[in-house]
Coordinates of C-alpha atoms and ligand atoms in Angstrom, one line a residue:
Chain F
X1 CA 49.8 53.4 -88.2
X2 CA 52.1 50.3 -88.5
X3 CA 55.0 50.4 -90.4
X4 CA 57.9 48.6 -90.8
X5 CA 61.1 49.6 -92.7
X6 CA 63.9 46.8 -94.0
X7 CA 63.0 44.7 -91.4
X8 CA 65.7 41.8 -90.1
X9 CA 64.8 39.5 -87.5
X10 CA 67.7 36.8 -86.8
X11 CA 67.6 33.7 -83.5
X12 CA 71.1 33.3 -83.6
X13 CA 72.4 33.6 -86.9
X14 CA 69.0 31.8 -88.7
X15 CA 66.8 34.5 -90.0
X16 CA 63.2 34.7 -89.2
X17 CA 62.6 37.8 -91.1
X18 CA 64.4 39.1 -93.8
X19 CA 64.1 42.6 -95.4
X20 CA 60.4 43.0 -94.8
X21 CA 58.9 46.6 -95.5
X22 CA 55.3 47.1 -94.6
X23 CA 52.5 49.9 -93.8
X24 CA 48.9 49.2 -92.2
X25 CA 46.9 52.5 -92.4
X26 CA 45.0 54.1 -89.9
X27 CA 41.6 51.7 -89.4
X28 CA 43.0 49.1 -91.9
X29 CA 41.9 45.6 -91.3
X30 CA 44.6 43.0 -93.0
X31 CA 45.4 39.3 -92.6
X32 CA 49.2 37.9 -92.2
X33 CA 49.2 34.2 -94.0
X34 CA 51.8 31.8 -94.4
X35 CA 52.8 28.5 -93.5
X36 CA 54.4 27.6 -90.3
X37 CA 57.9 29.2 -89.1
X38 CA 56.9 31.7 -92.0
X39 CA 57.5 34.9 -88.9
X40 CA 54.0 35.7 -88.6
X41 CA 54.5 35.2 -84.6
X42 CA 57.9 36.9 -84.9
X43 CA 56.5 39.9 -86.5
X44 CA 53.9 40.5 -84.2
X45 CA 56.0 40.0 -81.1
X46 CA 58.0 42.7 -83.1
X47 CA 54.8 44.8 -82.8
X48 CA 54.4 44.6 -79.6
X49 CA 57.8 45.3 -78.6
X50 CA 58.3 41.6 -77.2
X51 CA 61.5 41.5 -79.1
X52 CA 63.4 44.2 -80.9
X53 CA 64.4 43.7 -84.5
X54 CA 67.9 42.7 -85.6
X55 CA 68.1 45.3 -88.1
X56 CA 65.9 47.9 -89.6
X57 CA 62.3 49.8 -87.3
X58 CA 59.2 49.5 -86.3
X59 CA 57.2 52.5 -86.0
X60 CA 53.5 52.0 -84.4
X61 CA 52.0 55.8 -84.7
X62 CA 55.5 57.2 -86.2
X63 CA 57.3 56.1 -82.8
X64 CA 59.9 54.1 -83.6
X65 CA 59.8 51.2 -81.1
X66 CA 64.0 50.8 -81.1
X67 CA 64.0 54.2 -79.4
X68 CA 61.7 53.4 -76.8
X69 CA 63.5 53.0 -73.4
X70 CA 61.8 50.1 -71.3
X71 CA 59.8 52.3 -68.9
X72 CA 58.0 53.1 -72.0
X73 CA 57.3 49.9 -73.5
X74 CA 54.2 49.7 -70.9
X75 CA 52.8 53.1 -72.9
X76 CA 53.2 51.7 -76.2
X77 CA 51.3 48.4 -74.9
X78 CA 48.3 50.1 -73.4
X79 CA 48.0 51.5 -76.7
X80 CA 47.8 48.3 -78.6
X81 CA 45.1 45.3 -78.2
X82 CA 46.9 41.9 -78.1
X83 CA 44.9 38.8 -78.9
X84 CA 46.2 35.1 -78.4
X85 CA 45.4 32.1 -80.1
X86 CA 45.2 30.5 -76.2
X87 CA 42.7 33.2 -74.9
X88 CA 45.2 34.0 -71.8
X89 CA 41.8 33.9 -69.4
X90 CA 42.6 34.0 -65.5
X91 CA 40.0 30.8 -64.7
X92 CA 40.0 31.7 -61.1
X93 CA 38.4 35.4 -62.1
X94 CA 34.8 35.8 -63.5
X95 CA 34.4 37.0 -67.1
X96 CA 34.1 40.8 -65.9
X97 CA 37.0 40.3 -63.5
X98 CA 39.3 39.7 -66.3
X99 CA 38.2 42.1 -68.6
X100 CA 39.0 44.8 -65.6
X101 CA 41.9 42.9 -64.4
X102 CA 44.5 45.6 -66.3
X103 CA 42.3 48.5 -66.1
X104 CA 42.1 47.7 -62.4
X105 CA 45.7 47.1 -62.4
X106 CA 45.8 50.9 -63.9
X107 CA 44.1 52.4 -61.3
X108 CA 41.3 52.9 -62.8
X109 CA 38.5 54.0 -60.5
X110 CA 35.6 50.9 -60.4
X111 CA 32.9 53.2 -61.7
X112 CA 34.8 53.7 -64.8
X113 CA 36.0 50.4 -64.9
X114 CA 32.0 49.4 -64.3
X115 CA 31.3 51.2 -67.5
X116 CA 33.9 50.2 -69.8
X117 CA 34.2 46.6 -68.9
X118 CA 30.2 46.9 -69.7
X119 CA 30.4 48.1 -73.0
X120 CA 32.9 45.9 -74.6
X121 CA 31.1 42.9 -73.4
X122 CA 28.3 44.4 -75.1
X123 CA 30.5 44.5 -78.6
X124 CA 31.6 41.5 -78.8
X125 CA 27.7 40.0 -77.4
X126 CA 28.9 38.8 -73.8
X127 CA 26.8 40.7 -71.4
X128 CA 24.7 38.4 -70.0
X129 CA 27.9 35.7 -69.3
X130 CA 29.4 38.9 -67.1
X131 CA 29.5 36.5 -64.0
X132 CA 30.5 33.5 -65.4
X133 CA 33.6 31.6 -65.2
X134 CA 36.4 31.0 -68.1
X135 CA 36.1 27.1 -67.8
X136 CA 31.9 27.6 -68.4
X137 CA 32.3 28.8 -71.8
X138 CA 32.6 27.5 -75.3
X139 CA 36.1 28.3 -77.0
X140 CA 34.6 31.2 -79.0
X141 CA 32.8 33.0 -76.2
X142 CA 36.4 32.5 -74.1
X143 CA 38.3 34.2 -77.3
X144 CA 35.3 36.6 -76.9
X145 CA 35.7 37.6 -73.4
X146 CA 40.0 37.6 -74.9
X147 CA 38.8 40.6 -77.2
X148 CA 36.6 41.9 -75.0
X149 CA 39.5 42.6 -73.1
X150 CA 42.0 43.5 -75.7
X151 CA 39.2 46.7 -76.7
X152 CA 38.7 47.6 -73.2
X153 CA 41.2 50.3 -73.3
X154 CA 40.1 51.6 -76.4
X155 CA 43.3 51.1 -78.0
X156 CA 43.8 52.2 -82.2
X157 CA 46.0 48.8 -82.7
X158 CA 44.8 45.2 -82.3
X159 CA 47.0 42.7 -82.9
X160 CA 45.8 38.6 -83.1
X161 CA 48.1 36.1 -83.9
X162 CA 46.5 32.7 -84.6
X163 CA 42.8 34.3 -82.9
X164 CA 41.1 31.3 -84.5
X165 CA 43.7 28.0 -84.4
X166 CA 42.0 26.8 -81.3
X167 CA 38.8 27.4 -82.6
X168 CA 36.3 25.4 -85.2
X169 CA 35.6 26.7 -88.6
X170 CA 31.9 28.2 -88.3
X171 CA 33.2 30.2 -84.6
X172 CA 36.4 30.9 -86.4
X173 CA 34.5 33.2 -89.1
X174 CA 32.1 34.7 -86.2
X175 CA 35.6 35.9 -84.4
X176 CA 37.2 37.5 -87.0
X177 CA 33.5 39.1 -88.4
X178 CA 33.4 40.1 -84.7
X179 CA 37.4 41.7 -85.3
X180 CA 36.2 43.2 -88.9
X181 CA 33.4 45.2 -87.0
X182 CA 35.6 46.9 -84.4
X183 CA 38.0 47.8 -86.7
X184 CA 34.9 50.1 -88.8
X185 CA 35.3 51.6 -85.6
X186 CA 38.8 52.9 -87.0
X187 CA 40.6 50.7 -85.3
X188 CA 43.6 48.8 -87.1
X189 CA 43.5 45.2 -87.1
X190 CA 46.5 42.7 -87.9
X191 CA 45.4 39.2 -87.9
X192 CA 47.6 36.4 -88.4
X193 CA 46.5 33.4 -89.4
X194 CA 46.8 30.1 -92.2
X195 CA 43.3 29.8 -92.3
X196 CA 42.1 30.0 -95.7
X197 CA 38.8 29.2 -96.3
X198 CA 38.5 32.2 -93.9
X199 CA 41.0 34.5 -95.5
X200 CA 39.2 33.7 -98.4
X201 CA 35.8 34.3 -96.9
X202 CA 36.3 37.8 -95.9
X203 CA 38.2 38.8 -99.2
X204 CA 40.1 41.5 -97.3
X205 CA 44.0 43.0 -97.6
X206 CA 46.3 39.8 -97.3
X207 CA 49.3 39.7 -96.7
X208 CA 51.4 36.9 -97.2
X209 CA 55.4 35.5 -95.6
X210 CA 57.3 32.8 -96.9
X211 CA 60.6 32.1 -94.8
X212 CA 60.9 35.4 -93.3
X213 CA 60.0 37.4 -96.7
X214 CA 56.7 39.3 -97.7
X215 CA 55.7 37.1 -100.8
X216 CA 52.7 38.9 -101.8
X217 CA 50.6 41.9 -100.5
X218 CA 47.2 42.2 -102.2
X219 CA 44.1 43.9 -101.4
X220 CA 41.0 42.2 -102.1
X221 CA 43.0 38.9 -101.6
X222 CA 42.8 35.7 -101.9
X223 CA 45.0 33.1 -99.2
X224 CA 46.3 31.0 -102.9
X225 CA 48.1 27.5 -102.0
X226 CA 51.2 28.6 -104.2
X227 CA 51.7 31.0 -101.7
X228 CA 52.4 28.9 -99.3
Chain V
X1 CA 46.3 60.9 -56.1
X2 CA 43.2 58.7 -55.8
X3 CA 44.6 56.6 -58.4
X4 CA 47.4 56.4 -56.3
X5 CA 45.6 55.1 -53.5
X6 CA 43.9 52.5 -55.8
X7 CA 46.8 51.2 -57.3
X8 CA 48.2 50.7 -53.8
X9 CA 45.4 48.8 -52.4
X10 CA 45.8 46.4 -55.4
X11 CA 49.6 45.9 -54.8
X12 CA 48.4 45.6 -51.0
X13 CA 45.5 42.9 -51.8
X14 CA 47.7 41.1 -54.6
X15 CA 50.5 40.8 -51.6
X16 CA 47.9 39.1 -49.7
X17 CA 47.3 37.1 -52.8
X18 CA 50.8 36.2 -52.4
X19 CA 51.3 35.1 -48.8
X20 CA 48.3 33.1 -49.6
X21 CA 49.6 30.9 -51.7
X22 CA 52.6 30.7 -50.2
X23 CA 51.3 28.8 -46.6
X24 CA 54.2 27.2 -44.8
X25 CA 57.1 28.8 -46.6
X26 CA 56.3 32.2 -45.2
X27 CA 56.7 30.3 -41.8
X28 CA 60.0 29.0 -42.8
X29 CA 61.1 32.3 -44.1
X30 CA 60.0 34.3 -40.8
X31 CA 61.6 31.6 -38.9
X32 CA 65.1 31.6 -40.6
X33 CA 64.9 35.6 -40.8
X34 CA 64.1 35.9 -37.6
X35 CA 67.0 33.5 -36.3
X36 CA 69.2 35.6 -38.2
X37 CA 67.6 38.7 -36.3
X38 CA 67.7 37.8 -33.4
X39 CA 71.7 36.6 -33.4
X40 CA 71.8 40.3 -35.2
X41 CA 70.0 41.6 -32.3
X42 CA 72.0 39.5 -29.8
X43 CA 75.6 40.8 -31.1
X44 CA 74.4 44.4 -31.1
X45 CA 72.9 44.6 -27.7
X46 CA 76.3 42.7 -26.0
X47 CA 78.6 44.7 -28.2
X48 CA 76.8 48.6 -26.8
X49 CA 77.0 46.7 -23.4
X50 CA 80.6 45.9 -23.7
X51 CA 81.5 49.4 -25.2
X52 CA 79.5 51.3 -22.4
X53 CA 81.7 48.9 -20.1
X54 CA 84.9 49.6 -21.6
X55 CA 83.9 53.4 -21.8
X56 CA 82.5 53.6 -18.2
X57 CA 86.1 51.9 -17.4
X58 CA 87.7 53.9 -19.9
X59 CA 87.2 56.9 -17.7
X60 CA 88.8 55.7 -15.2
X61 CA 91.6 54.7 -16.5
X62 CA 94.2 57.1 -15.8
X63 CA 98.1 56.9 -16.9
X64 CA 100.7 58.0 -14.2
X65 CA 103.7 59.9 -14.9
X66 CA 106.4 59.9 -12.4
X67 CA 108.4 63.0 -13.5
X68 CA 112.2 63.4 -12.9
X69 CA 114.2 65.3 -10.4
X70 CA 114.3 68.8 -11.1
X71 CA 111.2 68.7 -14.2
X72 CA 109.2 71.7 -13.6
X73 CA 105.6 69.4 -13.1
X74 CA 103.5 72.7 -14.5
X75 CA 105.6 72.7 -17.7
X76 CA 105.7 69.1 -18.4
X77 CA 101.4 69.1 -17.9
X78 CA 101.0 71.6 -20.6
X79 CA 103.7 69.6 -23.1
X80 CA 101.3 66.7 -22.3
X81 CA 97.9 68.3 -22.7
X82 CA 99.0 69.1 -26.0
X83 CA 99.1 65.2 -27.2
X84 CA 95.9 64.7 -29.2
X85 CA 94.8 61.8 -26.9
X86 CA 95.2 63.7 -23.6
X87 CA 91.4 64.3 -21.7
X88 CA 93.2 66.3 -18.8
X89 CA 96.4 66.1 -16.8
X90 CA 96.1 66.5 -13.4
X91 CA 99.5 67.5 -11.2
X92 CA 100.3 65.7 -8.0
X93 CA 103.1 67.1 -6.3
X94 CA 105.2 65.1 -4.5
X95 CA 104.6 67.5 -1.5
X96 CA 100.6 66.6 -1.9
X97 CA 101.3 62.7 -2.3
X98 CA 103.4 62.4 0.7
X99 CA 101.2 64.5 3.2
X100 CA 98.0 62.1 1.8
X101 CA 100.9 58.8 2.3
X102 CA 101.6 60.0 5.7
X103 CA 97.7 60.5 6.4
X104 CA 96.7 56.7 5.6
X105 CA 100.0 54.5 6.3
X106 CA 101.7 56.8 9.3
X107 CA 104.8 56.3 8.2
X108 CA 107.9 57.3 9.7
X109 CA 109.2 61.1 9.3
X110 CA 111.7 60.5 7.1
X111 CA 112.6 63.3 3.9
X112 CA 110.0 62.8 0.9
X113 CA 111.1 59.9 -1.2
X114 CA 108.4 60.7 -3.7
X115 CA 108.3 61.9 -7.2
X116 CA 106.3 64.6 -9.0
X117 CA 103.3 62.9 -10.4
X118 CA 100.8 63.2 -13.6
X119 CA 97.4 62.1 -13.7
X120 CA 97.0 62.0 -17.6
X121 CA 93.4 61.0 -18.4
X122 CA 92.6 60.3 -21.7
X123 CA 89.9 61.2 -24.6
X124 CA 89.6 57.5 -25.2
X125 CA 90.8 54.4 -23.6
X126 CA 91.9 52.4 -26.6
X127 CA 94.3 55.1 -26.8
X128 CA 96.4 54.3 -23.6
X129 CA 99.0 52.0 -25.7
X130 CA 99.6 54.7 -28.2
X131 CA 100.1 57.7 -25.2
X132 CA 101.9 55.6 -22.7
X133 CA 105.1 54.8 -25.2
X134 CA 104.9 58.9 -26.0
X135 CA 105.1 59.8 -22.3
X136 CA 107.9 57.1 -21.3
X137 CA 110.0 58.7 -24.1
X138 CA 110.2 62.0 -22.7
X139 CA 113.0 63.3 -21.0
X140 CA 111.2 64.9 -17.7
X141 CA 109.4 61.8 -17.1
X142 CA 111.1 58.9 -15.6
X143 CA 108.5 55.8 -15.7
X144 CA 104.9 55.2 -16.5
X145 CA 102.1 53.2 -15.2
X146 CA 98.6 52.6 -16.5
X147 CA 96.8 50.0 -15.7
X148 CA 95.5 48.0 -19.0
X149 CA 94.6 44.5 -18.6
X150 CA 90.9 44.5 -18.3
X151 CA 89.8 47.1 -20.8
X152 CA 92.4 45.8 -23.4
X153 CA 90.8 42.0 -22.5
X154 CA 86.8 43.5 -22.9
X155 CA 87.9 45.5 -26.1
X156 CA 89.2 42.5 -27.4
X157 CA 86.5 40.6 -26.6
X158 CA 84.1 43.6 -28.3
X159 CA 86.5 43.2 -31.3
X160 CA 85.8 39.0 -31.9
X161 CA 81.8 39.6 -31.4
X162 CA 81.9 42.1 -33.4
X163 CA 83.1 40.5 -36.1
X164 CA 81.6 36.9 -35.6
X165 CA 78.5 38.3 -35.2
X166 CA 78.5 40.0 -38.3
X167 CA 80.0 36.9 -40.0
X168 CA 76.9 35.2 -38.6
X169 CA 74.3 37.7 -39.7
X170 CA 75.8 38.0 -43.1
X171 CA 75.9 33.8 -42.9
X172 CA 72.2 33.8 -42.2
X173 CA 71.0 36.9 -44.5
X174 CA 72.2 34.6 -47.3
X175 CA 70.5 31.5 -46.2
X176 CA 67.3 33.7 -45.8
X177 CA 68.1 35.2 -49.6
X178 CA 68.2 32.1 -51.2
X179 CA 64.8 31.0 -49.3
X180 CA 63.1 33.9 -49.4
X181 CA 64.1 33.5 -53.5
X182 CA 62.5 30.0 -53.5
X183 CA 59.6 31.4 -52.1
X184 CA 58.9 34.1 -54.1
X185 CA 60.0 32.2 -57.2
X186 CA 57.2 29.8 -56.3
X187 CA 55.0 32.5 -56.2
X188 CA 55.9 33.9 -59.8
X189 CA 55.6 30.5 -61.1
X190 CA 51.8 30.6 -59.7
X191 CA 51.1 33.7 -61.2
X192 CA 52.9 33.5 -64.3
X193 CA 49.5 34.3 -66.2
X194 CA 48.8 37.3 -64.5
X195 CA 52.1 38.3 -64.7
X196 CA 51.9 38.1 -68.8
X197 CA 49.1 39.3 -69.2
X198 CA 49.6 42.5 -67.5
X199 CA 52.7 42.5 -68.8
X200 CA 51.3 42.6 -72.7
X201 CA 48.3 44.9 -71.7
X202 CA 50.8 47.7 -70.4
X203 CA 51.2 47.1 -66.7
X204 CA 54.6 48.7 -65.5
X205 CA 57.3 46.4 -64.4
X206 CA 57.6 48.2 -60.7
X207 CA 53.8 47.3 -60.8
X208 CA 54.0 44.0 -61.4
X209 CA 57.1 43.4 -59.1
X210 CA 55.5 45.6 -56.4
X211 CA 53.1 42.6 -54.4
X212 CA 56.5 40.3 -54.6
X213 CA 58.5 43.4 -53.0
X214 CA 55.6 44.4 -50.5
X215 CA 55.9 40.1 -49.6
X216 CA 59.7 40.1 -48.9
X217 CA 59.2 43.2 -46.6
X218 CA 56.0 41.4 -44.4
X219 CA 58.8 38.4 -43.7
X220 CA 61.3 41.0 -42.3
X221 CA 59.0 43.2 -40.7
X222 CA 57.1 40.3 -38.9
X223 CA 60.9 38.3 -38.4
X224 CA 61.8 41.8 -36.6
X225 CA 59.1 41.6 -34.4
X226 CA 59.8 37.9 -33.1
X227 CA 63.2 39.0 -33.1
X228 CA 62.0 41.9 -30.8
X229 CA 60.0 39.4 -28.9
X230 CA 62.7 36.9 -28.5
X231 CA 65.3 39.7 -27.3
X232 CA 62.5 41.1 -24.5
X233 CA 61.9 37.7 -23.0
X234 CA 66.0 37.0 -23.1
X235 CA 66.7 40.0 -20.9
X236 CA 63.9 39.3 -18.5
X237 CA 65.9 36.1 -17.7
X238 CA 69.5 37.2 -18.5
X239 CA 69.5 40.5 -16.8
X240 CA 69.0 39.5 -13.6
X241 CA 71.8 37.4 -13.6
X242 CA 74.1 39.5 -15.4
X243 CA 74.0 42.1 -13.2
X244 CA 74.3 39.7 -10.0
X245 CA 77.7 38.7 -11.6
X246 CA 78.9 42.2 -12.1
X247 CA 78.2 43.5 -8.9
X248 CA 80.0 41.1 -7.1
X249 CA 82.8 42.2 -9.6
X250 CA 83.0 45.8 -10.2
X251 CA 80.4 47.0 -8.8
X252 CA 81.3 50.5 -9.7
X253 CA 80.3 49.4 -13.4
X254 CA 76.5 48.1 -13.0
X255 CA 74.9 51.0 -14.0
X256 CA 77.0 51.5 -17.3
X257 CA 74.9 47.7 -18.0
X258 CA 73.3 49.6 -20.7
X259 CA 71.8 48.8 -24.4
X260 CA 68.8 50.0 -26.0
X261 CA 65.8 48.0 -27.0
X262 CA 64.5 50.7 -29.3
X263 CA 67.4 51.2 -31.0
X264 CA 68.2 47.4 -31.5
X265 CA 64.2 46.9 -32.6
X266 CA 64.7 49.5 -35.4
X267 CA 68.0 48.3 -36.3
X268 CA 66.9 44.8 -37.0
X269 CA 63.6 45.8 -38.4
X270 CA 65.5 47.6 -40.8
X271 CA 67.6 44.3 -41.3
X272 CA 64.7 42.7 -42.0
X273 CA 63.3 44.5 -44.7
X274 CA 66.3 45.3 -46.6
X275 CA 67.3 41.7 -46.6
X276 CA 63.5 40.5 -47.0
X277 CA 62.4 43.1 -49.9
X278 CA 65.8 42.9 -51.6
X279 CA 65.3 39.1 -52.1
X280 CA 62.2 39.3 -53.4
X281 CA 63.2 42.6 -55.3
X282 CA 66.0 40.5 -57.3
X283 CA 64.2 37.0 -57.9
X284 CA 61.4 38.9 -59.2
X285 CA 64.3 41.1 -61.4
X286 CA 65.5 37.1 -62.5
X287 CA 62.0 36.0 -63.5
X288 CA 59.7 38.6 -64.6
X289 CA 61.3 39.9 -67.9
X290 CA 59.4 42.3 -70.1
Ligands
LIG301 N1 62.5 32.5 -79.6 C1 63.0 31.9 -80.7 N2 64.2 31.4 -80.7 C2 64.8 30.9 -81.8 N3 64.1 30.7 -83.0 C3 62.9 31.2 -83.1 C4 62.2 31.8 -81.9 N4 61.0 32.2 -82.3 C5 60.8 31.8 -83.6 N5 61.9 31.2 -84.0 C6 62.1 30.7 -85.4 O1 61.8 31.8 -86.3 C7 61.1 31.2 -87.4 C8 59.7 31.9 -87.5 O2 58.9 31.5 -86.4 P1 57.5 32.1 -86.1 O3 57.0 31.6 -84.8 O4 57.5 33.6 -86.3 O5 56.6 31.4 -87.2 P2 55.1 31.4 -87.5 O6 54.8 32.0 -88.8 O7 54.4 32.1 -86.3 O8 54.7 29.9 -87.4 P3 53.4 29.2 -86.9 O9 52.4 29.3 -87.9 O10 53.8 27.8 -86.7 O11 53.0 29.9 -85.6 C9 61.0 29.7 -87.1 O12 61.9 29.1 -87.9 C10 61.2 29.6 -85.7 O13 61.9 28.3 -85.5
LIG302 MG1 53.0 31.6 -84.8

């Protein structure tokens, strides 16, 4: 589903990511730890075509993502869920208008767009806040409504970098429990993270980047210090 | 299709969106724009004016030839037709000039001191410079006469408009680029969020840029309609006027006072939009990156 092949990643000479060679299955659910200016965020704005890679590909579904002309980026995106550690919520817009901002955006016709926007508030438990506003919710329920919006399209890929860092410890583990549910859906889920105790929780595939290198890849894994 | 229609009511609703937010600057934009228009407007209706003048007199402008002793006048027209510039040459004998001399001055019977004459009329009057030298170098023809002043002072005068008014429009199209850019820059800003995120959920770029686009185009189309406005209530003070002047000069010329309002409405409407939608089209190209 996601792979990526002798990956190089350099901002101006530095390297971000050096040689990195990865593959996320089809419905895989995996965690991307490491300390800060490890390339987690690099990485996944590799993923989502937000930057191309200095050397080496990215293949999402076996297209390679250096071969994709711009008026195709939009195609690979609608087939990806993208979660953000700030939520991205339009305050002005109710929580139903910005789930169905993009698929409204996309022409979809409001019936439809009645019907999904309704069932993935009911995954991630939102129904009844349909009408209210961003700034009325508590940080969870806004990264909820952030999912909610990322599944909309039914998309095989979500990416999250950092879901939780704006988020307390007890919400944090009901997110990414939330995240761990749609993806035995069959959905692939990358989420990137350095929180331990809930890497550790969750005792999932981890894998972990030190200065721009994959350090360890385990499943069943554990988020150790020494990593780090 | 449908989709089509929906998408296009959300661009539509989003531009609203836009203006919105944008409150006085669109009035500043419209304003500026339609300054520009109007001059645009201005320049074009004086300039068709001034070339159905110069035409009208154009037409009447006639070289003569006064042929030598002993040139056959038949033979020398058709040499002259042949010049690309020749309308139509028209033969006066001397016989013919003399009888009409002796109708209107009575003069004394004395033998005809007349030559054979041409009448050369031509396709185009800024031609008469380039024809007249021809003529007056050929053998059979002993002297020209044309009469130029006028239409070489109105062409000339077509020539500087011309091109000061287009220095002017082109001055003002760039003042209304870099505020329409500020505008619509502002507007980006605001919207930043939305931009993103349908950006990262797989919204095309045209999409996105569409309601900035669709913005730039309302300024020129509503600037082109003050323009339009402005232009009307112009003539219904200047026209008047003008034509008084004109028929106390050349009266002969008041019904070649001619432009057209349709034409110059669509013409700066055009204007308009280009220059309103092509600003917005290239600050939105500067600040909405994928
Ligand atoms: N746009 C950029 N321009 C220049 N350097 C960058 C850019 N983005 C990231 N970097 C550098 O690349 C390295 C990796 O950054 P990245 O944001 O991927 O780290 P991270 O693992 O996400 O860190 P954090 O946990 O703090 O979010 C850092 O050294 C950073 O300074
Ligand atoms: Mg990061």
């Amino acid at each position: 589903m996601i792979r990526l092949q002798n990956v190089c990643k350099n901002y101006g000479g530095t390297p971000a990511l050096s040689n990195v060679n990865l593959h996320i299955g089809l419905g895989e659910f995996a965690f991307l730890v490491g300390p800060s200016g490890a390339g987690k965020s690099t990485l996944m704005r590799l993923l989502y075509r937000e930057e191309v890679p200095t050397s080496g590909n990215v293949l999402i579904s076996g297209v390679n993502l250096n071969r994709l002309s711009k008026g195709q980026i939009p195609l690979l995106r609608r087939r990806l869920g993208i979660i953000f550690q700030d939520f991205k919520l339009l305050n002005s817009q109710t929580v139903f208008n910005n789930v169905a901002y993009v698929l409204r955006a996309l022409g979809v016709d409001e019936r439809e767009v009645g019907k999904r926007v309704g069932s993935a508030l009911a995954v991630v438990g939102l129904e009844h806040k349909r009408d209210s506003y961003p700034t009325e919710l508590s940080g969870g329920e806004q990264q909820r409504v952030g999912i909610a919006r990322a599944i909309v399209n039914g998309p095989p890929v979500l990416l999250a970098d950092e879901p939780t860092g704006n988020l307390d410890p007890a919400t944090s583990l009901e997110i990414v429990q939330l995240l761990e549910r749609i993806s035995q859906r069959g959905t692939t889920v990358l989420i990137s993270t350095h929180d331990q105790p809930i890497v550790n929780a969750m005792r999932r595939r981890v894998i972990a980047l030190k200065k721009g290198e994959v350090v360890a890849d385990v499943d069943n894994g554990y988020y150790e210090l020494e990593m780090a | 299709m449908l989709r089509a229609i929906r998408i296009f009511n959300r661009v539509c609703v989003e531009t609203l969106l836009g203006l919105r937010a944008s409150g006085w600057s669109n009035w500043l934009v419209v304003s500026i724009l339609a300054i520009a228009l109007t001059i645009f407007g201005c320049v074009l209706q004086v300039t068709m004016t001034l070339k159905n003048l110069v035409n009208a007199w154009g037409n009447q402008i006639q070289i003569s030839a006064y042929l030598a002793e002993g040139a056959d006048p038949k033979k020398v027209a058709h040499e002259i037709s042949r010049f690309p510039e020749v309308k139509q040459v028209e033969i006066v004998t001397k016989d013919v000039a003399w009888n009409e001399m002796q109708h209107t001055f009575k003069v004394a019977s004395i033998e005809n001191p007349l030559p054979n004459t041409l009448h050369v009329k031509l396709s185009s009057p800024d031609q008469v410079e380039v024809l007249a030298p021809k003529l007056r170098l050929m053998s059979a023809i002993e002297n020209v006469r044309y009469p130029l002043k006028v239409a070489k002072k109105i062409n000339d005068v077509r020539h500087f408009l011309e091109l000061a008014g287009l220095f002017v429009t082109t001055a003002l199209s760039a003042a209304t680029l870099v505020v329409i850019g500020n505008t619509i820059h502002l507007v980006i800003k605001a919207r930043h969020k939305e931009i993103e995120i349908l950006s990262l959920m797989g919204v095309g770029h045209l999409y996105i840029k569409c309601p900035f686009v669709f913005q730039g185009a309302v300024y020129g189309a509503c600037a082109a309609i003050m323009a339009s406005v402005v232009l009307v209530g112009l003539h219904l003070y200047i026209d008047p006027y003008v034509k008084d002047q004109l028929l106390s000069l050349a009266p002969a010329l008041t019904q070649n006072l001619e432009y057209s309002m349709g034409q110059t409405a669509v013409l700066m409407a055009i204007l308009g939009v280009v220059v309103g939608a092509g600003g917005s089209l290239w600050t939105s190209g500067r600040y909405i990156k994928i």
